[in-house]
XYZ file of N, CA and C in Angstrom:
126
model
N -8.750 -8.599 -14.070
C -7.421 -8.453 -14.692
C -6.873 -7.036 -14.433
N -7.709 -6.051 -14.697
C -7.258 -4.680 -14.485
C -6.983 -4.421 -13.007
N -7.811 -4.998 -12.157
C -7.637 -4.811 -10.714
C -6.321 -5.437 -10.257
N -5.978 -6.589 -10.833
C -4.742 -7.270 -10.466
C -3.532 -6.413 -10.830
N -3.582 -5.811 -12.001
C -2.481 -4.962 -12.449
C -2.347 -3.751 -11.535
N -3.480 -3.166 -11.159
C -3.447 -2.001 -10.269
C -2.859 -2.374 -8.913
N -3.229 -3.549 -8.419
C -2.702 -3.997 -7.121
C -1.189 -4.179 -7.208
N -0.719 -4.709 -8.332
C 0.720 -4.920 -8.500
C 1.446 -3.582 -8.553
N 0.859 -2.611 -9.267
C 1.476 -1.288 -9.350
C 1.513 -0.638 -7.971
N 0.437 -0.777 -7.210
C 0.412 -0.197 -5.865
C 1.474 -0.836 -4.990
N 1.648 -2.140 -5.097
C 2.650 -2.838 -4.297
C 4.053 -2.348 -4.654
N 4.301 -2.159 -5.945
C 5.613 -1.663 -6.371
C 5.829 -0.244 -5.863
N 4.776 0.577 -5.942
C 4.873 1.958 -5.483
C 5.204 2.004 -3.996
N 4.541 1.143 -3.218
C 4.792 1.086 -1.773
C 6.227 0.643 -1.512
N 6.693 -0.322 -2.289
C 8.073 -0.792 -2.130
C 9.056 0.339 -2.392
N 8.801 1.105 -3.451
C 9.682 2.233 -3.790
C 9.641 3.271 -2.681
N 8.426 3.570 -2.193
C 8.290 4.546 -1.114
C 9.070 4.087 0.115
N 8.972 2.797 0.427
C 9.672 2.268 1.605
C 11.181 2.381 1.432
N 11.673 2.094 0.235
C 13.115 2.166 0.029
C 13.586 3.616 0.086
N 12.757 4.548 -0.409
C 13.114 5.964 -0.321
C 13.133 6.388 1.143
N 12.137 5.943 1.904
C 12.072 6.285 3.326
C 13.276 5.713 4.056
N 13.672 4.500 3.700
C 14.828 3.869 4.340
C 16.097 4.642 3.997
N 16.197 5.091 2.749
C 17.369 5.862 2.339
C 17.454 7.163 3.125
N 16.341 7.879 3.240
C 16.363 9.145 3.964
C 16.588 8.913 5.447
N 16.079 7.790 5.963
C 16.296 7.476 7.373
C 17.776 7.216 7.638
N 18.441 6.554 6.713
C 19.868 6.285 6.904
C 20.674 7.573 6.745
N 20.179 8.505 5.917
C 20.864 9.789 5.782
C 20.721 10.602 7.064
N 19.564 10.490 7.702
C 19.304 11.223 8.939
C 19.557 10.358 10.163
N 20.529 9.456 10.051
C 20.792 8.528 11.158
C 21.315 9.287 12.374
N 21.008 8.786 13.565
C 21.450 9.451 14.807
C 22.966 9.606 14.893
N 23.702 8.686 14.282
C 25.159 8.779 14.338
C 25.644 10.080 13.689
N 24.987 10.493 12.623
C 25.425 11.696 11.927
C 24.948 12.958 12.639
N 23.751 12.899 13.201
C 23.199 14.085 13.848
C 23.646 14.208 15.300
N 23.950 13.076 15.916
C 24.282 13.104 17.329
C 23.002 12.985 18.143
N 22.956 12.047 19.071
C 21.753 11.854 19.869
C 20.709 11.075 19.090
N 19.443 11.157 19.521
C 18.381 10.384 18.899
C 17.461 11.279 18.078
N 17.938 12.427 17.638
C 17.106 13.361 16.885
C 16.634 12.728 15.582
N 17.505 11.935 14.950
C 17.146 11.312 13.680
C 16.008 10.326 13.826
N 15.908 9.695 14.991
C 14.868 8.685 15.177
C 13.510 9.321 15.402
N 13.474 10.475 16.072
C 12.189 11.072 16.424
C 11.589 11.838 15.246
N 12.417 12.268 14.317
C 11.889 12.984 13.152
C 11.337 12.001 12.139
N 10.027 12.096 11.884
C 9.431 11.187 10.906
C 8.399 11.906 10.086
């Protein structure tokens, strides 16, 4: 039971991390920077 809850929390945390990464990726999009600099920075 405890392990299941931890797995769910980890999954939510990963989802949040992914959405934050997607947000920052869209902020650093190549269209705004010019060229493909936004894509290579990770």
